[in-house]
JSON list of C-alpha atoms in Angstrom, two decimals:
[
{"chain": "A", "resi": 11, "resn": "UNK", "atom": "CA", "xyz": [-0.15, -0.07, -0.01]},
{"chain": "A", "resi": 12, "resn": "UNK", "atom": "CA", "xyz": [2.79, 2.24, 0.93]},
{"chain": "A", "resi": 13, "resn": "UNK", "atom": "CA", "xyz": [4.44, 1.30, -2.26]},
{"chain": "A", "resi": 14, "resn": "UNK", "atom": "CA", "xyz": [1.30, 2.17, -4.51]},
{"chain": "A", "resi": 15, "resn": "UNK", "atom": "CA", "xyz": [1.16, 5.52, -2.40]},
{"chain": "A", "resi": 16, "resn": "UNK", "atom": "CA", "xyz": [4.65, 6.57, -3.40]},
{"chain": "A", "resi": 17, "resn": "UNK", "atom": "CA", "xyz": [4.04, 5.99, -6.96]},
{"chain": "A", "resi": 18, "resn": "UNK", "atom": "CA", "xyz": [0.82, 8.69, -6.78]},
{"chain": "A", "resi": 19, "resn": "UNK", "atom": "CA", "xyz": [2.97, 11.16, -5.60]},
{"chain": "A", "resi": 20, "resn": "UNK", "atom": "CA", "xyz": [6.25, 10.62, -7.18]},
{"chain": "A", "resi": 21, "resn": "UNK", "atom": "CA", "xyz": [6.12, 9.04, -10.50]},
{"chain": "A", "resi": 22, "resn": "UNK", "atom": "CA", "xyz": [6.03, 11.50, -13.38]},
{"chain": "A", "resi": 23, "resn": "UNK", "atom": "CA", "xyz": [5.69, 10.05, -16.72]},
{"chain": "A", "resi": 24, "resn": "UNK", "atom": "CA", "xyz": [7.55, 11.28, -19.50]},
{"chain": "A", "resi": 25, "resn": "UNK", "atom": "CA", "xyz": [5.07, 11.97, -22.28]},
{"chain": "A", "resi": 26, "resn": "UNK", "atom": "CA", "xyz": [7.89, 12.26, -24.89]},
{"chain": "A", "resi": 27, "resn": "UNK", "atom": "CA", "xyz": [7.12, 9.76, -27.46]},
{"chain": "A", "resi": 28, "resn": "UNK", "atom": "CA", "xyz": [9.55, 8.65, -30.52]},
{"chain": "A", "resi": 29, "resn": "UNK", "atom": "CA", "xyz": [8.58, 6.57, -33.19]},
{"chain": "A", "resi": 30, "resn": "UNK", "atom": "CA", "xyz": [10.22, 3.21, -32.67]},
{"chain": "A", "resi": 31, "resn": "UNK", "atom": "CA", "xyz": [11.86, 1.38, -35.82]},
{"chain": "A", "resi": 32, "resn": "UNK", "atom": "CA", "xyz": [10.79, -2.60, -35.53]},
{"chain": "A", "resi": 33, "resn": "UNK", "atom": "CA", "xyz": [13.30, -4.82, -36.97]},
{"chain": "A", "resi": 34, "resn": "UNK", "atom": "CA", "xyz": [11.19, -6.86, -39.49]},
{"chain": "A", "resi": 35, "resn": "UNK", "atom": "CA", "xyz": [13.28, -8.86, -40.99]},
{"chain": "A", "resi": 36, "resn": "UNK", "atom": "CA", "xyz": [15.23, -9.88, -37.60]},
{"chain": "A", "resi": 37, "resn": "UNK", "atom": "CA", "xyz": [11.63, -10.68, -36.49]},
{"chain": "A", "resi": 38, "resn": "UNK", "atom": "CA", "xyz": [10.49, -12.71, -39.19]},
{"chain": "A", "resi": 39, "resn": "UNK", "atom": "CA", "xyz": [13.71, -15.31, -39.08]},
{"chain": "A", "resi": 40, "resn": "UNK", "atom": "CA", "xyz": [13.48, -15.12, -35.46]},
{"chain": "A", "resi": 41, "resn": "UNK", "atom": "CA", "xyz": [9.87, -16.42, -35.41]},
{"chain": "A", "resi": 42, "resn": "UNK", "atom": "CA", "xyz": [10.46, -18.89, -38.21]},
{"chain": "A", "resi": 43, "resn": "UNK", "atom": "CA", "xyz": [13.54, -20.42, -36.29]},
{"chain": "A", "resi": 44, "resn": "UNK", "atom": "CA", "xyz": [11.48, -21.04, -33.35]},
{"chain": "A", "resi": 45, "resn": "UNK", "atom": "CA", "xyz": [8.53, -22.14, -34.99]},
{"chain": "A", "resi": 46, "resn": "UNK", "atom": "CA", "xyz": [10.81, -24.78, -36.91]},
{"chain": "A", "resi": 47, "resn": "UNK", "atom": "CA", "xyz": [12.55, -25.82, -33.62]},
{"chain": "A", "resi": 48, "resn": "UNK", "atom": "CA", "xyz": [9.09, -26.20, -32.07]},
{"chain": "A", "resi": 49, "resn": "UNK", "atom": "CA", "xyz": [7.76, -28.50, -34.83]},
{"chain": "A", "resi": 50, "resn": "UNK", "atom": "CA", "xyz": [10.92, -30.56, -34.72]},
{"chain": "A", "resi": 51, "resn": "UNK", "atom": "CA", "xyz": [11.05, -31.48, -31.14]},
{"chain": "A", "resi": 52, "resn": "UNK", "atom": "CA", "xyz": [7.15, -31.86, -30.99]},
{"chain": "A", "resi": 53, "resn": "UNK", "atom": "CA", "xyz": [6.79, -34.34, -33.95]},
{"chain": "A", "resi": 54, "resn": "UNK", "atom": "CA", "xyz": [9.98, -36.18, -33.52]},
{"chain": "A", "resi": 55, "resn": "UNK", "atom": "CA", "xyz": [9.61, -39.45, -31.75]},
{"chain": "A", "resi": 56, "resn": "UNK", "atom": "CA", "xyz": [5.74, -39.23, -31.92]},
{"chain": "A", "resi": 57, "resn": "UNK", "atom": "CA", "xyz": [4.71, -38.90, -35.45]},
{"chain": "A", "resi": 58, "resn": "UNK", "atom": "CA", "xyz": [8.00, -38.96, -37.10]},
{"chain": "A", "resi": 59, "resn": "UNK", "atom": "CA", "xyz": [10.98, -40.64, -36.42]},
{"chain": "A", "resi": 60, "resn": "UNK", "atom": "CA", "xyz": [13.72, -38.41, -35.03]},
{"chain": "A", "resi": 61, "resn": "UNK", "atom": "CA", "xyz": [16.25, -39.72, -38.21]},
{"chain": "A", "resi": 62, "resn": "UNK", "atom": "CA", "xyz": [13.43, -38.79, -40.73]},
{"chain": "A", "resi": 63, "resn": "UNK", "atom": "CA", "xyz": [13.92, -36.53, -43.16]},
{"chain": "A", "resi": 64, "resn": "UNK", "atom": "CA", "xyz": [11.20, -34.27, -41.98]},
{"chain": "A", "resi": 65, "resn": "UNK", "atom": "CA", "xyz": [12.44, -33.89, -38.60]},
{"chain": "A", "resi": 66, "resn": "UNK", "atom": "CA", "xyz": [16.01, -33.43, -39.91]},
{"chain": "A", "resi": 67, "resn": "UNK", "atom": "CA", "xyz": [14.78, -30.99, -42.54]},
{"chain": "A", "resi": 68, "resn": "UNK", "atom": "CA", "xyz": [13.00, -29.10, -39.92]},
{"chain": "A", "resi": 69, "resn": "UNK", "atom": "CA", "xyz": [16.29, -28.73, -37.50]},
{"chain": "A", "resi": 70, "resn": "UNK", "atom": "CA", "xyz": [18.34, -27.84, -40.69]},
{"chain": "A", "resi": 71, "resn": "UNK", "atom": "CA", "xyz": [15.50, -25.21, -41.19]},
{"chain": "A", "resi": 72, "resn": "UNK", "atom": "CA", "xyz": [16.21, -23.88, -37.82]},
{"chain": "A", "resi": 73, "resn": "UNK", "atom": "CA", "xyz": [20.05, -23.61, -38.10]},
{"chain": "A", "resi": 74, "resn": "UNK", "atom": "CA", "xyz": [19.46, -21.72, -41.21]},
{"chain": "A", "resi": 75, "resn": "UNK", "atom": "CA", "xyz": [17.01, -19.53, -39.98]},
{"chain": "A", "resi": 76, "resn": "UNK", "atom": "CA", "xyz": [18.80, -19.18, -36.94]},
{"chain": "A", "resi": 77, "resn": "UNK", "atom": "CA", "xyz": [22.17, -18.24, -38.79]},
{"chain": "A", "resi": 78, "resn": "UNK", "atom": "CA", "xyz": [20.21, -15.57, -40.85]},
{"chain": "A", "resi": 79, "resn": "UNK", "atom": "CA", "xyz": [18.59, -14.08, -37.58]},
{"chain": "A", "resi": 80, "resn": "UNK", "atom": "CA", "xyz": [22.17, -13.52, -36.28]},
{"chain": "A", "resi": 81, "resn": "UNK", "atom": "CA", "xyz": [23.47, -12.20, -39.15]},
{"chain": "A", "resi": 82, "resn": "UNK", "atom": "CA", "xyz": [20.66, -9.67, -39.57]},
{"chain": "A", "resi": 83, "resn": "UNK", "atom": "CA", "xyz": [20.94, -8.54, -36.25]},
{"chain": "A", "resi": 84, "resn": "UNK", "atom": "CA", "xyz": [24.40, -7.54, -36.75]},
{"chain": "A", "resi": 85, "resn": "UNK", "atom": "CA", "xyz": [23.79, -5.72, -39.57]},
{"chain": "A", "resi": 86, "resn": "UNK", "atom": "CA", "xyz": [20.40, -3.86, -38.03]},
{"chain": "A", "resi": 87, "resn": "UNK", "atom": "CA", "xyz": [20.23, -0.14, -37.02]},
{"chain": "A", "resi": 88, "resn": "UNK", "atom": "CA", "xyz": [17.67, -1.18, -34.29]},
{"chain": "A", "resi": 89, "resn": "UNK", "atom": "CA", "xyz": [18.35, -4.88, -33.44]},
{"chain": "A", "resi": 90, "resn": "UNK", "atom": "CA", "xyz": [16.14, -7.00, -31.56]},
{"chain": "A", "resi": 91, "resn": "UNK", "atom": "CA", "xyz": [19.40, -8.12, -29.81]},
{"chain": "A", "resi": 92, "resn": "UNK", "atom": "CA", "xyz": [22.01, -6.22, -29.34]},
{"chain": "A", "resi": 93, "resn": "UNK", "atom": "CA", "xyz": [25.31, -8.11, -29.32]},
{"chain": "A", "resi": 94, "resn": "UNK", "atom": "CA", "xyz": [27.19, -5.45, -27.43]},
{"chain": "A", "resi": 95, "resn": "UNK", "atom": "CA", "xyz": [25.22, -6.53, -24.30]},
{"chain": "A", "resi": 96, "resn": "UNK", "atom": "CA", "xyz": [27.44, -9.60, -24.47]},
{"chain": "A", "resi": 97, "resn": "UNK", "atom": "CA", "xyz": [30.90, -7.33, -23.98]},
{"chain": "A", "resi": 98, "resn": "UNK", "atom": "CA", "xyz": [29.84, -6.31, -20.29]},
{"chain": "A", "resi": 99, "resn": "UNK", "atom": "CA", "xyz": [31.04, -8.88, -18.05]},
{"chain": "A", "resi": 100, "resn": "UNK", "atom": "CA", "xyz": [28.92, -8.66, -15.80]},
{"chain": "A", "resi": 101, "resn": "UNK", "atom": "CA", "xyz": [25.88, -9.30, -18.18]},
{"chain": "A", "resi": 102, "resn": "UNK", "atom": "CA", "xyz": [27.49, -12.56, -19.08]},
{"chain": "A", "resi": 103, "resn": "UNK", "atom": "CA", "xyz": [28.24, -13.66, -15.72]},
{"chain": "A", "resi": 104, "resn": "UNK", "atom": "CA", "xyz": [24.63, -12.69, -14.67]},
{"chain": "A", "resi": 105, "resn": "UNK", "atom": "CA", "xyz": [23.45, -14.87, -17.50]},
{"chain": "A", "resi": 106, "resn": "UNK", "atom": "CA", "xyz": [25.57, -17.79, -16.65]},
{"chain": "A", "resi": 107, "resn": "UNK", "atom": "CA", "xyz": [24.10, -17.67, -13.06]},
{"chain": "A", "resi": 108, "resn": "UNK", "atom": "CA", "xyz": [20.83, -17.59, -14.30]},
{"chain": "A", "resi": 109, "resn": "UNK", "atom": "CA", "xyz": [21.37, -20.68, -16.41]},
{"chain": "A", "resi": 110, "resn": "UNK", "atom": "CA", "xyz": [22.80, -22.33, -13.84]},
{"chain": "A", "resi": 111, "resn": "UNK", "atom": "CA", "xyz": [19.92, -21.77, -11.77]},
{"chain": "A", "resi": 112, "resn": "UNK", "atom": "CA", "xyz": [17.40, -22.52, -14.33]},
{"chain": "A", "resi": 113, "resn": "UNK", "atom": "CA", "xyz": [19.30, -26.00, -14.83]},
{"chain": "A", "resi": 114, "resn": "UNK", "atom": "CA", "xyz": [19.03, -26.52, -10.95]},
{"chain": "A", "resi": 115, "resn": "UNK", "atom": "CA", "xyz": [15.27, -26.36, -10.94]},
{"chain": "A", "resi": 116, "resn": "UNK", "atom": "CA", "xyz": [14.85, -28.50, -13.97]},
{"chain": "A", "resi": 117, "resn": "UNK", "atom": "CA", "xyz": [17.33, -31.16, -12.07]},
{"chain": "A", "resi": 118, "resn": "UNK", "atom": "CA", "xyz": [16.17, -31.08, -8.57]},
{"chain": "A", "resi": 119, "resn": "UNK", "atom": "CA", "xyz": [12.54, -32.82, -9.45]},
{"chain": "A", "resi": 120, "resn": "UNK", "atom": "CA", "xyz": [14.89, -35.62, -11.52]},
{"chain": "A", "resi": 121, "resn": "UNK", "atom": "CA", "xyz": [16.77, -36.00, -8.54]},
{"chain": "A", "resi": 122, "resn": "UNK", "atom": "CA", "xyz": [13.92, -36.63, -6.55]},
{"chain": "A", "resi": 123, "resn": "UNK", "atom": "CA", "xyz": [12.36, -38.95, -8.71]},
{"chain": "A", "resi": 124, "resn": "UNK", "atom": "CA", "xyz": [15.56, -41.24, -9.20]},
{"chain": "A", "resi": 125, "resn": "UNK", "atom": "CA", "xyz": [15.90, -41.37, -5.37]},
{"chain": "A", "resi": 126, "resn": "UNK", "atom": "CA", "xyz": [12.38, -42.46, -5.20]},
{"chain": "A", "resi": 127, "resn": "UNK", "atom": "CA", "xyz": [12.57, -44.94, -8.04]},
{"chain": "A", "resi": 128, "resn": "UNK", "atom": "CA", "xyz": [15.91, -46.62, -6.19]},
{"chain": "A", "resi": 129, "resn": "UNK", "atom": "CA", "xyz": [13.75, -47.09, -2.99]},
{"chain": "A", "resi": 130, "resn": "UNK", "atom": "CA", "xyz": [10.93, -48.71, -4.90]},
{"chain": "A", "resi": 131, "resn": "UNK", "atom": "CA", "xyz": [13.42, -51.07, -6.48]},
{"chain": "A", "resi": 132, "resn": "UNK", "atom": "CA", "xyz": [14.92, -51.76, -3.42]},
{"chain": "A", "resi": 133, "resn": "UNK", "atom": "CA", "xyz": [11.72, -52.61, -1.69]},
{"chain": "A", "resi": 134, "resn": "UNK", "atom": "CA", "xyz": [10.61, -54.95, -4.40]},
{"chain": "A", "resi": 135, "resn": "UNK", "atom": "CA", "xyz": [14.10, -56.57, -4.53]},
{"chain": "A", "resi": 136, "resn": "UNK", "atom": "CA", "xyz": [13.79, -56.88, -0.70]},
{"chain": "A", "resi": 137, "resn": "UNK", "atom": "CA", "xyz": [10.09, -58.50, -0.97]},
{"chain": "A", "resi": 138, "resn": "UNK", "atom": "CA", "xyz": [11.48, -60.75, -3.61]},
{"chain": "A", "resi": 139, "resn": "UNK", "atom": "CA", "xyz": [13.88, -62.72, -1.07]}
]
């Protein structure tokens, strides 16, 4: 409640609006790359074999569109992703820490599942003796 009061009293919005440029080619290639990757991961193993030409083609399309996106972004005036951010050591360290935390959140339930699976196997083995 106190923070809402501070916002109402002290926040002044800037009404200076400038026309933003949209990097359409970068947006299109990024969307196409992500769609190709998502289709490959969704359809692979269920509807098509992982080694099928369709799935391999989708992965190839992902790589091609990703390379196109990276090339377009290096040449764009207003890129979607500014690669100059990756020159900052603090930014890279923060991204690496966030990645490690994300991996830990994903692996923790797997660790719990494997522990319970081992316990169940041990109980089943002792019941057979």
